[in-house]
Amino acid sequence: MTNLTLKQLRYFEALARHNHFGRAADACAISQPAISVQIRELEETLGTELFERGPRQVRLTNFGEEFALRVRDILRSVDELADLARSSRDRLVGRLRIGVIPTIAPYLLPTIIGNLSSMHDGLDIHVRETQTQKLIQELADGRLDAAIVALPVSEPSLTEIVLFAETFVLVRPGEDEGKPVPNREMLREMRLLLLEEGHCFRDQALSFCNMHSARPRELLDGSSLSTLVQMVSAGIGVTLIPEMAVPVETRSASVSIARFRSPQPSRTIGMIWRKTSPIAKQLLRISEIVRQSADTLRAQHNPTPLAHLLNLTATA
Amino acid sequence: MTNLTLKQLRYFEALARHNHFGRAADACAISQPAISVQIRELEETLGTELFERGPRQVRLTNFGEEFALRVRDILRSVDELADLARSSRDRLVGRLRIGVIPTIAPYLLPTIIGNLSSMHDGLDIHVRETQTQKLIQELADGRLDAAIVALPVSEPSLTEIVLFAETFVLVRPGEDEGKPVPNREMLREMRLLLLEEGHCFRDQALSFCNMHSARPRELLDGSSLSTLVQMVSAGIGVTLIPEMAVPVETRSASVSIARFRSPQPSRTIGMIWRKTSPIAKQLLRISEIVRQSADTLRAQHNPTPLAHLLNLTATA
DNA sequence: TACAGCGATAAGATGACATTATGACAAACC
DNA sequence: GGTTTGTCATAATGTCATCTTATCGCTGTA
């Protein structure tokens, strides 16, 4: 006894509709014996007759009627499967789980989520905000689809794509406005407030000061850039923040922002995902949207690249 | 590009559950390459990846997750199809459309329907009450599953099975009680009330009088036995009714019932259905229930066969 | 009685699908 | 660092399902 097959159900449905082997066979674009055999096998599999073969006509049995109702449901569902696949072949659909490091998330996410949602209305976006190492782990575990982190991560299993570079700026108490901008060596002598262990931005800042992971004299661990800026505002010390954070974090704090002279501290922000990800193509498209979002965002605060440069030299 | 197959969906479901080709293959009792190939073909058919193949694990894609939900629904429905067939293989299920001639229906149907309904609770019974020729036509057209008629019908496409024989009794006005029972010749001289053309019982009665289809002097057409009895009660004439109708039809009429001496008029009642009917076996069982119902019914009115005989000779 | 319509059956060709063997690749383990 | 292990993909091949064409048998009709 063979198993039920969709083919048999399709033939059955055609025969149920036409009540005629020949016409049903035509409808299925097969020969009459083919449908004849398949229907017989279907009936054998079920152990029940589905059709009553009369000399003048073929008719569904009572059971066949009920069977037909269910079969039509099933065939419709199956056809919908194919439709579903076709419609979501290129379009990004369903859940997009994206991770972002905390020193990027608050500044970039509102714009990104807005843009992505409006461009892909079938998409619901889950955001995970944590540090790079955890993001990479969750990416590998398949709990995330992509992450926005500072490059490089140098994981062979991950695709990295550069989004943009962002410079770091010095945040000093408000009364320091106009004072000379310290260089890296001078910075090392100041009370530098940094994020706690694990944040890549902490390492990047330390790296700029040539301090690497060695613990400096008077570092204070802060949990967020916002906290650090508030502490600076209170005169406790100075800190570095990424340029993108400036508009948000200095809005309600009496601090002074200074940009370093060359070499400017900076980092590269990029997006990563598993090389094996089946939505790699869509993720690439998303990365472009993210890049544009970031560009727009920065253009809002630094109206033109030229103005940006002027501003830089002025403060330096 | 091949079509979707249930096999592919089953393999897919197994793989979605196990996230492992080898174990999924075991679960399906096939080899690993078999499932590998089928999944690939499924993905090709859909034009989308369902799984993300990592070196350490296999994971559903977003689309695969949604696909899996639907596939599980479909597979469940398909399995229910087989269950449905198995459960209704022997049991009579669904609609039973049964036709009954009018000179039987009112007397037999209440009992039959009660018995059938209680014995097959999944059965809903549709009754059609009309004359034999129409019943046979509707049977042939597949609009009826079976019919209860007077035999023989001699249709080669139909199975006939005898249910019981019933005699005809003479109905005279109440004041004729005790008068000698007329014989067939005498009956021909009386004002005999009969059903209108088309009723087999009319022909059977005429036949008893050796009148066949020739129109006698003073026949009056009545539409039902009930009407005929009422007319007899009013003194308009006499009539014949089947024995089974006696309890019902003489309850509220002042008429006298007389049974003929041998040869007693009678007819054979049977059940018929298409020889090709797939529920032939069940119909045979139903015919037994009908026969029992009829026996019970007659036993209620003629408490014992012996009493019946005594009553017969007494009135004759 | 011959004919036409229709479904069932038979025989041969084709294709789908399984199996076994093997390859490719990454991870894990001396 | 090479080897082993685990895992999925691919290849070669055999088998079975299923299709097609040809034909039969039955039934109702001209």
XYZ file of N, CA and C in Angstrom, chain A residues 84-93 120 279 281-283 285, chain B residues 47-48:
54
model
N 3.391 31.857 -0.897
C 4.128 32.460 0.213
C 5.608 32.533 -0.118
N 6.112 31.435 -0.628
C 7.530 31.388 -0.961
C 7.844 32.407 -2.042
N 6.975 32.454 -3.035
C 7.238 33.361 -4.148
C 7.239 34.812 -3.679
N 6.275 35.135 -2.831
C 6.148 36.530 -2.415
C 7.271 36.941 -1.474
N 7.848 35.977 -0.769
C 8.889 36.365 0.185
C 10.269 36.005 -0.331
N 10.337 35.685 -1.633
C 11.619 35.260 -2.175
C 12.615 36.400 -2.130
N 12.156 37.564 -2.519
C 13.090 38.671 -2.595
C 12.861 39.659 -1.472
N 11.656 39.798 -1.097
C 11.294 40.751 -0.074
C 11.744 40.200 1.271
N 12.193 41.092 2.117
C 12.553 40.658 3.458
C 11.275 40.593 4.270
N 11.064 39.474 4.885
C 9.796 39.281 5.562
C 10.045 38.661 6.922
N 9.977 48.266 4.515
C 9.572 46.852 4.497
C 8.453 46.686 5.502
N 19.579 35.284 4.125
C 19.081 36.606 3.774
C 20.255 37.560 3.572
N 21.599 38.624 0.981
C 21.334 39.641 -0.038
C 20.514 40.783 0.555
N 19.483 40.384 1.304
C 18.649 41.405 1.922
C 19.433 42.191 2.977
N 20.312 41.502 3.677
C 21.088 42.191 4.707
C 22.003 43.232 4.081
N 21.304 44.885 1.416
C 20.425 46.016 1.116
C 20.155 46.820 2.383
N 12.100 28.269 -4.524
C 12.942 29.396 -4.885
C 13.473 30.135 -3.668
N 13.422 29.509 -2.541
C 13.860 30.135 -1.298
C 14.562 29.093 -0.438
